[in-house]
PDB file of N, CA and C in Angstrom:
ATOM      1  N   MET V  11     104.788  95.558  86.188  1.00 96.00           N
ATOM      2  CA  MET V  11     104.368  96.313  87.351  1.00 96.00           C
ATOM      3  C   MET V  11     102.954  95.881  87.703  1.00 96.00           C
ATOM      4  N   TYR V  12     102.639  95.831  89.006  1.00 98.00           N
ATOM      5  CA  TYR V  12     101.292  95.483  89.431  1.00 98.00           C
ATOM      6  C   TYR V  12     100.924  96.230  90.712  1.00 98.00           C
ATOM      7  N   GLY V  13      99.644  96.301  90.975  1.00 98.00           N
ATOM      8  CA  GLY V  13      99.119  96.872  92.205  1.00 98.00           C
ATOM      9  C   GLY V  13      98.148  95.891  92.816  1.00 98.00           C
ATOM     10  N   GLU V  14      97.969  95.987  94.103  1.00 97.00           N
ATOM     11  CA  GLU V  14      97.013  95.116  94.780  1.00 97.00           C
ATOM     12  C   GLU V  14      96.329  95.888  95.902  1.00 97.00           C
ATOM     13  N   ALA V  15      95.096  95.524  96.184  1.00 98.00           N
ATOM     14  CA  ALA V  15      94.322  96.107  97.262  1.00 98.00           C
ATOM     15  C   ALA V  15      93.335  95.052  97.748  1.00 98.00           C
ATOM     16  N   ALA V  16      93.097  95.032  99.060  1.00 97.00           N
ATOM     17  CA  ALA V  16      92.163  94.048  99.600  1.00 97.00           C
ATOM     18  C   ALA V  16      91.620  94.514 100.942  1.00 97.00           C
ATOM     19  N   VAL V  17      90.439  94.008 101.264  1.00 96.00           N
ATOM     20  CA  VAL V  17      89.810  94.198 102.566  1.00 96.00           C
ATOM     21  C   VAL V  17      89.283  92.835 102.969  1.00 96.00           C
ATOM     22  N   GLY V  18      89.496  92.458 104.224  1.00 96.00           N
ATOM     23  CA  GLY V  18      89.026  91.144 104.649  1.00 96.00           C
ATOM     24  C   GLY V  18      89.030  90.990 106.152  1.00 96.00           C
ATOM     25  N   ILE V  19      88.798  89.759 106.596  1.00 94.00           N
ATOM     26  CA  ILE V  19      88.806  89.441 108.022  1.00 94.00           C
ATOM     27  C   ILE V  19      89.968  88.506 108.317  1.00 94.00           C
ATOM     28  N   HIS V  20      90.460  88.583 109.543  1.00 90.00           N
ATOM     29  CA  HIS V  20      91.595  87.773 109.973  1.00 90.00           C
ATOM     30  C   HIS V  20      91.305  87.217 111.362  1.00 90.00           C
ATOM     31  N   LEU V  21      91.808  86.042 111.645  1.00 90.00           N
ATOM     32  CA  LEU V  21      91.737  85.452 112.976  1.00 90.00           C
ATOM     33  C   LEU V  21      93.161  85.135 113.387  1.00 90.00           C
ATOM     34  N   PHE V  22      93.713  85.934 114.287  1.00 84.00           N
ATOM     35  CA  PHE V  22      95.075  85.725 114.760  1.00 84.00           C
ATOM     36  C   PHE V  22      95.114  84.480 115.636  1.00 84.00           C
ATOM     37  N   SER V  23      96.259  83.824 115.731  1.00 82.00           N
ATOM     38  CA  SER V  23      96.388  82.610 116.534  1.00 82.00           C
ATOM     39  C   SER V  23      96.359  82.904 118.030  1.00 82.00           C
ATOM     40  N   HIS V  24      96.597  84.155 118.416  1.00 78.00           N
ATOM     41  CA  HIS V  24      96.490  84.591 119.804  1.00 78.00           C
ATOM     42  C   HIS V  24      96.209  86.094 119.812  1.00 78.00           C
ATOM     43  N   VAL V  25      95.856  86.617 120.971  1.00 81.00           N
ATOM     44  CA  VAL V  25      95.597  88.060 121.059  1.00 81.00           C
ATOM     45  C   VAL V  25      96.935  88.778 120.944  1.00 81.00           C
ATOM     46  N   TYR V  26      97.042  89.624 119.960  1.00 75.00           N
ATOM     47  CA  TYR V  26      98.286  90.317 119.609  1.00 75.00           C
ATOM     48  C   TYR V  26      98.607  91.417 120.623  1.00 75.00           C
ATOM     49  N   ASN V  27      99.883  91.517 121.011  1.00 77.00           N
ATOM     50  CA  ASN V  27     100.346  92.559 121.909  1.00 77.00           C
ATOM     51  C   ASN V  27     101.356  93.402 121.146  1.00 77.00           C
ATOM     52  N   ASN V  28     100.997  94.626 120.801  1.00 71.00           N
ATOM     53  CA  ASN V  28     101.820  95.512 119.994  1.00 71.00           C
ATOM     54  C   ASN V  28     102.575  96.482 120.909  1.00 71.00           C
ATOM     55  N   ASN V  29     103.729  96.049 121.422  1.00 77.00           N
ATOM     56  CA  ASN V  29     104.544  96.879 122.327  1.00 77.00           C
ATOM     57  C   ASN V  29     103.727  97.432 123.489  1.00 77.00           C
ATOM     58  N   GLY V  30     102.978  96.578 124.148  1.00 78.00           N
ATOM     59  CA  GLY V  30     102.178  96.992 125.289  1.00 78.00           C
ATOM     60  C   GLY V  30     100.786  97.477 124.928  1.00 78.00           C
ATOM     61  N   ARG V  31     100.502  97.674 123.657  1.00 78.00           N
ATOM     62  CA  ARG V  31      99.158  98.057 123.196  1.00 78.00           C
ATOM     63  C   ARG V  31      98.442  96.771 122.775  1.00 78.00           C
ATOM     64  N   ARG V  32      97.807  96.098 123.731  1.00 80.00           N
ATOM     65  CA  ARG V  32      97.224  94.780 123.506  1.00 80.00           C
ATOM     66  C   ARG V  32      95.884  94.873 122.790  1.00 80.00           C
ATOM     67  N   PHE V  33      95.718  94.047 121.761  1.00 83.00           N
ATOM     68  CA  PHE V  33      94.419  93.935 121.093  1.00 83.00           C
ATOM     69  C   PHE V  33      93.448  93.251 122.051  1.00 83.00           C
ATOM     70  N   SER V  34      92.159  93.558 121.955  1.00 84.00           N
ATOM     71  CA  SER V  34      91.171  92.937 122.829  1.00 84.00           C
ATOM     72  C   SER V  34      90.590  91.654 122.250  1.00 84.00           C
ATOM     73  N   THR V  35      90.782  91.416 120.952  1.00 86.00           N
ATOM     74  CA  THR V  35      90.253  90.212 120.305  1.00 86.00           C
ATOM     75  C   THR V  35      91.271  89.656 119.314  1.00 86.00           C
ATOM     76  N   ALA V  36      91.193  88.363 119.058  1.00 86.00           N
ATOM     77  CA  ALA V  36      92.030  87.752 118.022  1.00 86.00           C
ATOM     78  C   ALA V  36      91.408  87.982 116.641  1.00 86.00           C
ATOM     79  N   PHE V  37      90.113  88.300 116.596  1.00 89.00           N
ATOM     80  CA  PHE V  37      89.410  88.595 115.343  1.00 89.00           C
ATOM     81  C   PHE V  37      89.716  90.035 114.943  1.00 89.00           C
ATOM     82  N   GLN V  38      90.171  90.236 113.720  1.00 91.00           N
ATOM     83  CA  GLN V  38      90.530  91.569 113.237  1.00 91.00           C
ATOM     84  C   GLN V  38      90.058  91.749 111.797  1.00 91.00           C
ATOM     85  N   PHE V  39      89.734  92.973 111.466  1.00 94.00           N
ATOM     86  CA  PHE V  39      89.527  93.349 110.074  1.00 94.00           C
ATOM     87  C   PHE V  39      90.876  93.821 109.545  1.00 94.00           C
ATOM     88  N   GLY V  40      91.116  93.618 108.276  1.00 94.00           N
ATOM     89  CA  GLY V  40      92.384  94.051 107.699  1.00 94.00           C
ATOM     90  C   GLY V  40      92.201  94.589 106.298  1.00 94.00           C
ATOM     91  N   ASP V  41      93.060  95.510 105.954  1.00 95.00           N
ATOM     92  CA  ASP V  41      93.091  95.998 104.577  1.00 95.00           C
ATOM     93  C   ASP V  41      94.541  96.251 104.197  1.00 95.00           C
ATOM     94  N   HIS V  42      94.799  96.215 102.916  1.00 96.00           N
ATOM     95  CA  HIS V  42      96.160  96.486 102.461  1.00 96.00           C
ATOM     96  C   HIS V  42      96.177  97.090 101.063  1.00 96.00           C
ATOM     97  N   LEU V  43      97.248  97.802 100.812  1.00 98.00           N
ATOM     98  CA  LEU V  43      97.565  98.355  99.492  1.00 98.00           C
ATOM     99  C   LEU V  43      98.997  97.977  99.180  1.00 98.00           C
ATOM    100  N   GLY V  44      99.257  97.604  97.943  1.00 98.00           N
ATOM    101  CA  GLY V  44     100.617  97.209  97.591  1.00 98.00           C
ATOM    102  C   GLY V  44     100.930  97.471  96.126  1.00 98.00           C
ATOM    103  N   VAL V  45     102.218  97.520  95.856  1.00 98.00           N
ATOM    104  CA  VAL V  45     102.729  97.643  94.491  1.00 98.00           C
ATOM    105  C   VAL V  45     103.908  96.695  94.356  1.00 98.00           C
ATOM    106  N   GLY V  46     104.185  96.295  93.140  1.00 98.00           N
ATOM    107  CA  GLY V  46     105.315  95.403  92.911  1.00 98.00           C
ATOM    108  C   GLY V  46     105.708  95.362  91.449  1.00 98.00           C
ATOM    109  N   TYR V  47     106.771  94.635  91.223  1.00 98.00           N
ATOM    110  CA  TYR V  47     107.288  94.488  89.865  1.00 98.00           C
ATOM    111  C   TYR V  47     107.814  93.065  89.698  1.00 98.00           C
ATOM    112  N   VAL V  48     107.490  92.453  88.568  1.00 98.00           N
ATOM    113  CA  VAL V  48     108.001  91.123  88.234  1.00 98.00           C
ATOM    114  C   VAL V  48     108.996  91.280  87.089  1.00 98.00           C
ATOM    115  N   PHE V  49     110.234  90.912  87.358  1.00 97.00           N
ATOM    116  CA  PHE V  49     111.289  91.003  86.354  1.00 97.00           C
ATOM    117  C   PHE V  49     111.165  89.877  85.335  1.00 97.00           C
ATOM    118  N   ASP V  50     111.865  90.007  84.205  1.00 96.00           N
ATOM    119  CA  ASP V  50     111.821  89.002  83.133  1.00 96.00           C
ATOM    120  C   ASP V  50     112.231  87.615  83.616  1.00 96.00           C
ATOM    121  N   ASN V  51     113.124  87.523  84.608  1.00 95.00           N
ATOM    122  CA  ASN V  51     113.581  86.219  85.104  1.00 95.00           C
ATOM    123  C   ASN V  51     112.634  85.621  86.148  1.00 95.00           C
ATOM    124  N   GLY V  52     111.509  86.301  86.444  1.00 95.00           N
ATOM    125  CA  GLY V  52     110.523  85.784  87.388  1.00 95.00           C
ATOM    126  C   GLY V  52     110.657  86.341  88.794  1.00 95.00           C
ATOM    127  N   LEU V  53     111.722  87.070  89.079  1.00 97.00           N
ATOM    128  CA  LEU V  53     111.902  87.671  90.398  1.00 97.00           C
ATOM    129  C   LEU V  53     110.792  88.692  90.638  1.00 97.00           C
ATOM    130  N   ASP V  54     110.100  88.550  91.767  1.00 98.00           N
ATOM    131  CA  ASP V  54     108.960  89.400  92.121  1.00 98.00           C
ATOM    132  C   ASP V  54     109.326  90.194  93.372  1.00 98.00           C
ATOM    133  N   VAL V  55     109.327  91.520  93.261  1.00 98.00           N
ATOM    134  CA  VAL V  55     109.651  92.400  94.383  1.00 98.00           C
ATOM    135  C   VAL V  55     108.447  93.286  94.636  1.00 98.00           C
ATOM    136  N   GLY V  56     107.982  93.333  95.897  1.00 98.00           N
ATOM    137  CA  GLY V  56     106.793  94.108  96.200  1.00 98.00           C
ATOM    138  C   GLY V  56     106.872  94.795  97.546  1.00 98.00           C
ATOM    139  N   LEU V  57     106.056  95.812  97.707  1.00 98.00           N
ATOM    140  CA  LEU V  57     105.917  96.549  98.957  1.00 98.00           C
ATOM    141  C   LEU V  57     104.428  96.652  99.259  1.00 98.00           C
ATOM    142  N   LYS V  58     104.056  96.312 100.507  1.00 97.00           N
ATOM    143  CA  LYS V  58     102.657  96.318 100.902  1.00 97.00           C
ATOM    144  C   LYS V  58     102.532  97.004 102.258  1.00 97.00           C
ATOM    145  N   VAL V  59     101.481  97.800 102.442  1.00 98.00           N
ATOM    146  CA  VAL V  59     101.165  98.429 103.714  1.00 98.00           C
ATOM    147  C   VAL V  59      99.826  97.856 104.174  1.00 98.00           C
ATOM    148  N   GLN V  60      99.803  97.327 105.425  1.00 96.00           N
ATOM    149  CA  GLN V  60      98.608  96.690 105.963  1.00 96.00           C
ATOM    150  C   GLN V  60      98.143  97.407 107.224  1.00 96.00           C
ATOM    151  N   HIS V  61      96.833  97.362 107.472  1.00 94.00           N
ATOM    152  CA  HIS V  61      96.252  97.889 108.702  1.00 94.00           C
ATOM    153  C   HIS V  61      95.330  96.832 109.285  1.00 94.00           C
ATOM    154  N   PHE V  62      95.449  96.589 110.592  1.00 91.00           N
ATOM    155  CA  PHE V  62      94.576  95.654 111.301  1.00 91.00           C
ATOM    156  C   PHE V  62      93.849  96.398 112.416  1.00 91.00           C
ATOM    157  N   SER V  63      92.552  96.108 112.594  1.00 90.00           N
ATOM    158  CA  SER V  63      91.729  96.725 113.629  1.00 90.00           C
ATOM    159  C   SER V  63      90.498  95.851 113.834  1.00 90.00           C
ATOM    160  N   ASN V  64      89.964  95.848 115.059  1.00 88.00           N
ATOM    161  CA  ASN V  64      88.744  95.056 115.264  1.00 88.00           C
ATOM    162  C   ASN V  64      87.478  95.846 114.955  1.00 88.00           C
ATOM    163  N   GLY V  65      87.625  97.038 114.394  1.00 87.00           N
ATOM    164  CA  GLY V  65      86.472  97.833 113.991  1.00 87.00           C
ATOM    165  C   GLY V  65      85.654  98.343 115.164  1.00 87.00           C
ATOM    166  N   ALA V  66      86.303  98.470 116.327  1.00 86.00           N
ATOM    167  CA  ALA V  66      85.661  98.971 117.551  1.00 86.00           C
ATOM    168  C   ALA V  66      84.545  98.051 118.059  1.00 86.00           C
ATOM    169  N   ILE V  67      84.627  96.743 117.757  1.00 88.00           N
ATOM    170  CA  ILE V  67      83.630  95.821 118.300  1.00 88.00           C
ATOM    171  C   ILE V  67      83.894  95.530 119.775  1.00 88.00           C
ATOM    172  N   LYS V  68      85.127  95.789 120.251  1.00 87.00           N
ATOM    173  CA  LYS V  68      85.480  95.622 121.650  1.00 87.00           C
ATOM    174  C   LYS V  68      86.652  96.546 121.946  1.00 87.00           C
ATOM    175  N   ARG V  69      86.692  97.095 123.143  1.00 86.00           N
ATOM    176  CA  ARG V  69      87.788  97.977 123.547  1.00 86.00           C
ATOM    177  C   ARG V  69      88.782  97.214 124.398  1.00 86.00           C
ATOM    178  N   PRO V  70      90.055  97.506 124.373  1.00 83.00           N
ATOM    179  CA  PRO V  70      90.683  98.532 123.553  1.00 83.00           C
ATOM    180  C   PRO V  70      90.830  98.078 122.101  1.00 83.00           C
ATOM    181  N   ASN V  71      90.994  99.053 121.236  1.00 83.00           N
ATOM    182  CA  ASN V  71      91.139  98.789 119.807  1.00 83.00           C
ATOM    183  C   ASN V  71      92.297  99.637 119.275  1.00 83.00           C
ATOM    184  N   PRO V  72      93.552  99.297 119.647  1.00 84.00           N
ATOM    185  CA  PRO V  72      94.676 100.148 119.252  1.00 84.00           C
ATOM    186  C   PRO V  72      95.010 100.078 117.765  1.00 84.00           C
ATOM    187  N   GLY V  73      94.662  98.992 117.092  1.00 85.00           N
ATOM    188  CA  GLY V  73      95.023  98.833 115.682  1.00 85.00           C
ATOM    189  C   GLY V  73      96.518  98.679 115.499  1.00 85.00           C
ATOM    190  N   ALA V  74      96.916  98.277 114.334  1.00 87.00           N
ATOM    191  CA  ALA V  74      98.340  98.120 114.003  1.00 87.00           C
ATOM    192  C   ALA V  74      98.528  98.346 112.516  1.00 87.00           C
ATOM    193  N   ASN V  75      99.598  99.029 112.186  1.00 91.00           N
ATOM    194  CA  ASN V  75      99.986  99.249 110.797  1.00 91.00           C
ATOM    195  C   ASN V  75     101.302  98.526 110.557  1.00 91.00           C
ATOM    196  N   VAL V  76     101.400  97.832 109.438  1.00 92.00           N
ATOM    197  CA  VAL V  76     102.566  97.014 109.127  1.00 92.00           C
ATOM    198  C   VAL V  76     103.002  97.278 107.693  1.00 92.00           C
ATOM    199  N   ALA V  77     104.297  97.447 107.495  1.00 97.00           N
ATOM    200  CA  ALA V  77     104.855  97.549 106.144  1.00 97.00           C
ATOM    201  C   ALA V  77     105.577  96.238 105.841  1.00 97.00           C
ATOM    202  N   VAL V  78     105.348  95.684 104.658  1.00 96.00           N
ATOM    203  CA  VAL V  78     105.919  94.385 104.268  1.00 96.00           C
ATOM    204  C   VAL V  78     106.665  94.532 102.959  1.00 96.00           C
ATOM    205  N   ILE V  79     107.911  94.087 102.954  1.00 98.00           N
ATOM    206  CA  ILE V  79     108.687  94.001 101.711  1.00 98.00           C
ATOM    207  C   ILE V  79     108.754  92.528 101.346  1.00 98.00           C
ATOM    208  N   ARG V  80     108.423  92.220 100.105  1.00 96.00           N
ATOM    209  CA  ARG V  80     108.391  90.831  99.674  1.00 96.00           C
ATOM    210  C   ARG V  80     109.302  90.646  98.477  1.00 96.00           C
ATOM    211  N   VAL V  81     110.094  89.579  98.536  1.00 98.00           N
ATOM    212  CA  VAL V  81     110.917  89.168  97.401  1.00 98.00           C
ATOM    213  C   VAL V  81     110.640  87.684  97.175  1.00 98.00           C
ATOM    214  N   ALA V  82     110.214  87.331  95.975  1.00 98.00           N
ATOM    215  CA  ALA V  82     109.872  85.942  95.665  1.00 98.00           C
ATOM    216  C   ALA V  82     110.496  85.553  94.326  1.00 98.00           C
ATOM    217  N   TYR V  83     110.881  84.289  94.239  1.00 97.00           N
ATOM    218  CA  TYR V  83     111.442  83.761  92.997  1.00 97.00           C
ATOM    219  C   TYR V  83     110.912  82.340  92.778  1.00 97.00           C
ATOM    220  N   PRO V  84     110.263  82.094  91.644  1.00 92.00           N
ATOM    221  CA  PRO V  84     109.755  80.748  91.378  1.00 92.00           C
ATOM    222  C   PRO V  84     110.881  79.793  90.988  1.00 92.00           C
ATOM    223  N   PHE V  85     110.801  78.563  91.488  1.00 89.00           N
ATOM    224  CA  PHE V  85     111.799  77.556  91.109  1.00 89.00           C
ATOM    225  C   PHE V  85     111.154  76.211  90.948  1.00 89.00           C
TER     226      PHE V  85
END
């Protein structure tokens, strides 16, 4: 079992449009929290929740929350 947490900066390849709620900048701050489990055979299953926002450096700043399920297997 493992946990992860991070805070950082992101540069999107274009200005993100979240169902009509358009970000004002491609530059975003991001943070995430996640948990996961690595099985004996190497299979890694995890769940992560992320938040992106420009920190109110420019309006509008709708932000976005994303849930990510990850399944990985080394080969």
